[in-house]
Amino acid sequence: MTPPPASTTPARFIDDYLLYLLARASHVVSTEFHEQLRRRGISVPVWRVLASLIGSTGETVTGLAEVCLLQQPTMTKLLDRMVRDGLVKRSQDTRDRRVVRVALTPRGETVASELAEVAKHHEAEVLARHPEAEALAIKSLLRAIMARNGKPRRGR
Amino acid sequence: MTPPPASTTPARFIDDYLLYLLARASHVVSTEFHEQLRRRGISVPVWRVLASLIGSTGETVTGLAEVCLLQQPTMTKLLDRMVRDGLVKRSQDTRDRRVVRVALTPRGETVASELAEVAKHHEAEVLARHPEAEALAIKSLLRAIMARNGKPRRGR
């Protein structure tokens, strides 16, 4: 009696569980790119903030924390460090002076767009591993999941 | 000059970036279920271990850490606690006595299968929000992402 190796047993609950498949797919695709970040001395949270601010006129700390999947106090500390490193700046919202907005500095923009190029190159590699129809379906299906399952986002 | 709100600007880099869409889709779908776990007093890592062991004859600590997306020292401490709580047990592998395998206790099996039912109910709710063809495509596309992008898994 030779049972198949435990880690490939088809009866495993998680192998057919949507939330696991989502977390796993996200993990396998991200791991490679996070390794590229590590080699450049950039942490994943710093990259997330930089990436969130590309093409943005400024985000609130709450909005950034939400987008980057970080707790707000963690985000505040991270932003303090990124301000010291000259990557981002805080400023008052032009319409509501009580609101603080975070945006890239010129140096932050340079670093962010260099990394975004690496990211886009990696993304193209990932998608090239799939047949064309599958590659085309991936993003739209992920957008559909976000649209149908997320809480409605309030303006931030 | 009234620019659109920053958080919905279509020019945002991340809104068309695969790794962000994956992380976000995983997050929005998981958040609801994690709330259900919280109400039952179960932490996400404990649920992950329980879920990984359903239908398994035993997993190594390394294998569990990998599947649950946790560092090995964190996993070891978590397992110590779960052994104390009577949810899992450690035992020697039947074929290689140097290898320790972790499996559910009878109490662990009861808790795990109750939670798995809640999880499957939530999964059905998530999929029911999609048109049928889309719902059917989701898991197979996620499996394709895992198959084409993961490192080949060694036997563990």
Short mmCIF file of N, CA and C in Angstrom, two decimals, chain A residues 43-54 56 58-68 70-91 99-105 108:
data_model
loop_
_atom_site.label_atom_id
_atom_site.label_comp_id
_atom_site.label_asym_id
_atom_site.label_seq_id
_atom_site.Cartn_x
_atom_site.Cartn_y
_atom_site.Cartn_z
N SER A 43 12.11 47.25 -0.37
CA SER A 43 11.17 46.36 0.32
C SER A 43 9.84 46.35 -0.42
N VAL A 44 9.07 45.29 -0.20
CA VAL A 44 7.76 45.16 -0.86
C VAL A 44 6.83 46.33 -0.47
N PRO A 45 6.73 46.70 0.82
CA PRO A 45 5.83 47.83 1.15
C PRO A 45 6.25 49.14 0.47
N VAL A 46 7.56 49.41 0.40
CA VAL A 46 8.02 50.64 -0.28
C VAL A 46 7.61 50.60 -1.75
N TRP A 47 7.81 49.45 -2.39
CA TRP A 47 7.40 49.32 -3.79
C TRP A 47 5.89 49.56 -3.94
N ARG A 48 5.12 49.00 -3.01
CA ARG A 48 3.65 49.17 -3.10
C ARG A 48 3.24 50.63 -3.05
N VAL A 49 3.89 51.38 -2.15
CA VAL A 49 3.57 52.80 -2.05
C VAL A 49 3.97 53.52 -3.33
N LEU A 50 5.20 53.26 -3.80
CA LEU A 50 5.66 53.91 -5.03
C LEU A 50 4.70 53.58 -6.18
N ALA A 51 4.35 52.29 -6.31
CA ALA A 51 3.49 51.86 -7.42
C ALA A 51 2.11 52.52 -7.33
N SER A 52 1.61 52.66 -6.08
CA SER A 52 0.28 53.26 -5.89
C SER A 52 0.26 54.73 -6.28
N LEU A 53 1.43 55.37 -6.22
CA LEU A 53 1.47 56.81 -6.45
C LEU A 53 1.80 57.17 -7.90
N ILE A 54 2.17 56.18 -8.70
CA ILE A 54 2.46 56.46 -10.12
C ILE A 54 1.17 56.87 -10.80
N SER A 56 -0.71 59.24 -9.99
CA SER A 56 -1.67 59.81 -9.04
C SER A 56 -1.26 61.23 -8.68
N GLY A 58 -1.95 62.45 -5.85
CA GLY A 58 -1.81 62.46 -4.40
C GLY A 58 -2.87 61.57 -3.78
N GLU A 59 -2.46 60.81 -2.76
CA GLU A 59 -3.40 59.90 -2.09
C GLU A 59 -3.38 60.22 -0.61
N THR A 60 -4.49 59.97 0.08
CA THR A 60 -4.51 60.12 1.53
C THR A 60 -3.81 58.92 2.15
N VAL A 61 -3.40 59.07 3.43
CA VAL A 61 -2.76 57.97 4.13
C VAL A 61 -3.73 56.79 4.24
N THR A 62 -4.99 57.09 4.55
CA THR A 62 -6.02 56.03 4.64
C THR A 62 -6.14 55.30 3.30
N GLY A 63 -6.22 56.07 2.23
CA GLY A 63 -6.34 55.47 0.90
C GLY A 63 -5.14 54.60 0.55
N LEU A 64 -3.94 55.10 0.87
CA LEU A 64 -2.71 54.33 0.60
C LEU A 64 -2.68 53.04 1.42
N ALA A 65 -3.05 53.14 2.69
CA ALA A 65 -3.05 51.96 3.56
C ALA A 65 -3.98 50.90 2.97
N GLU A 66 -5.12 51.36 2.48
CA GLU A 66 -6.11 50.43 1.93
C GLU A 66 -5.58 49.77 0.65
N VAL A 67 -5.04 50.59 -0.22
CA VAL A 67 -4.54 50.09 -1.51
C VAL A 67 -3.34 49.15 -1.31
N CYS A 68 -2.47 49.49 -0.33
CA CYS A 68 -1.25 48.71 -0.11
C CYS A 68 -1.47 47.55 0.85
N LEU A 70 -2.02 47.55 4.05
CA LEU A 70 -1.27 47.73 5.30
C LEU A 70 -2.17 48.44 6.32
N GLN A 71 -1.88 48.22 7.60
CA GLN A 71 -2.58 48.96 8.65
C GLN A 71 -2.14 50.42 8.60
N GLN A 72 -3.04 51.32 9.02
CA GLN A 72 -2.73 52.74 8.93
C GLN A 72 -1.50 53.17 9.76
N PRO A 73 -1.34 52.70 11.01
CA PRO A 73 -0.13 53.12 11.77
C PRO A 73 1.16 52.65 11.08
N THR A 74 1.13 51.44 10.51
CA THR A 74 2.29 50.92 9.77
C THR A 74 2.58 51.83 8.58
N MET A 75 1.51 52.22 7.88
CA MET A 75 1.67 53.09 6.71
C MET A 75 2.26 54.43 7.11
N THR A 76 1.78 54.99 8.23
CA THR A 76 2.29 56.29 8.68
C THR A 76 3.80 56.22 8.93
N LYS A 77 4.26 55.16 9.62
CA LYS A 77 5.69 55.00 9.88
C LYS A 77 6.48 54.81 8.60
N LEU A 78 5.93 54.00 7.70
CA LEU A 78 6.59 53.76 6.41
C LEU A 78 6.73 55.07 5.63
N LEU A 79 5.67 55.89 5.66
CA LEU A 79 5.72 57.16 4.93
C LEU A 79 6.75 58.11 5.55
N ASP A 80 6.85 58.11 6.90
CA ASP A 80 7.88 58.93 7.56
C ASP A 80 9.26 58.59 6.99
N ARG A 81 9.52 57.28 6.86
CA ARG A 81 10.82 56.84 6.36
C ARG A 81 11.00 57.23 4.90
N MET A 82 9.93 57.08 4.12
CA MET A 82 10.03 57.41 2.69
C MET A 82 10.17 58.92 2.46
N VAL A 83 9.60 59.73 3.38
CA VAL A 83 9.80 61.18 3.31
C VAL A 83 11.27 61.49 3.58
N ARG A 84 11.84 60.86 4.65
CA ARG A 84 13.26 61.06 4.98
C ARG A 84 14.16 60.64 3.82
N ASP A 85 13.77 59.56 3.12
CA ASP A 85 14.57 59.08 1.98
C ASP A 85 14.33 59.90 0.71
N GLY A 86 13.47 60.91 0.81
CA GLY A 86 13.25 61.78 -0.34
C GLY A 86 12.41 61.17 -1.46
N LEU A 87 11.65 60.12 -1.13
CA LEU A 87 10.86 59.45 -2.18
C LEU A 87 9.45 60.03 -2.30
N VAL A 88 8.86 60.46 -1.18
CA VAL A 88 7.51 61.02 -1.21
C VAL A 88 7.47 62.31 -0.40
N LYS A 89 6.43 63.10 -0.64
CA LYS A 89 6.23 64.31 0.16
C LYS A 89 4.76 64.37 0.58
N ARG A 90 4.55 64.99 1.75
CA ARG A 90 3.17 65.21 2.22
C ARG A 90 2.79 66.65 1.91
N SER A 91 1.55 66.88 1.51
CA SER A 91 1.09 68.26 1.35
C SER A 91 -0.41 68.33 1.60
N VAL A 99 -7.12 67.83 4.83
CA VAL A 99 -6.70 66.52 4.30
C VAL A 99 -5.25 66.57 3.84
N VAL A 100 -4.46 65.60 4.30
CA VAL A 100 -3.06 65.50 3.87
C VAL A 100 -2.97 64.52 2.70
N ARG A 101 -2.28 64.93 1.67
CA ARG A 101 -2.09 64.02 0.52
C ARG A 101 -0.61 63.69 0.37
N VAL A 102 -0.35 62.46 -0.03
CA VAL A 102 1.02 61.99 -0.23
C VAL A 102 1.25 61.85 -1.72
N ALA A 103 2.38 62.37 -2.19
CA ALA A 103 2.70 62.25 -3.62
C ALA A 103 4.19 61.96 -3.78
N LEU A 104 4.57 61.52 -4.97
CA LEU A 104 5.98 61.25 -5.26
C LEU A 104 6.76 62.55 -5.38
N THR A 105 7.99 62.58 -4.89
CA THR A 105 8.93 63.66 -5.20
C THR A 105 9.52 63.36 -6.59
N GLY A 108 11.42 60.31 -6.20
CA GLY A 108 10.49 59.19 -6.06
C GLY A 108 9.93 58.76 -7.41
#
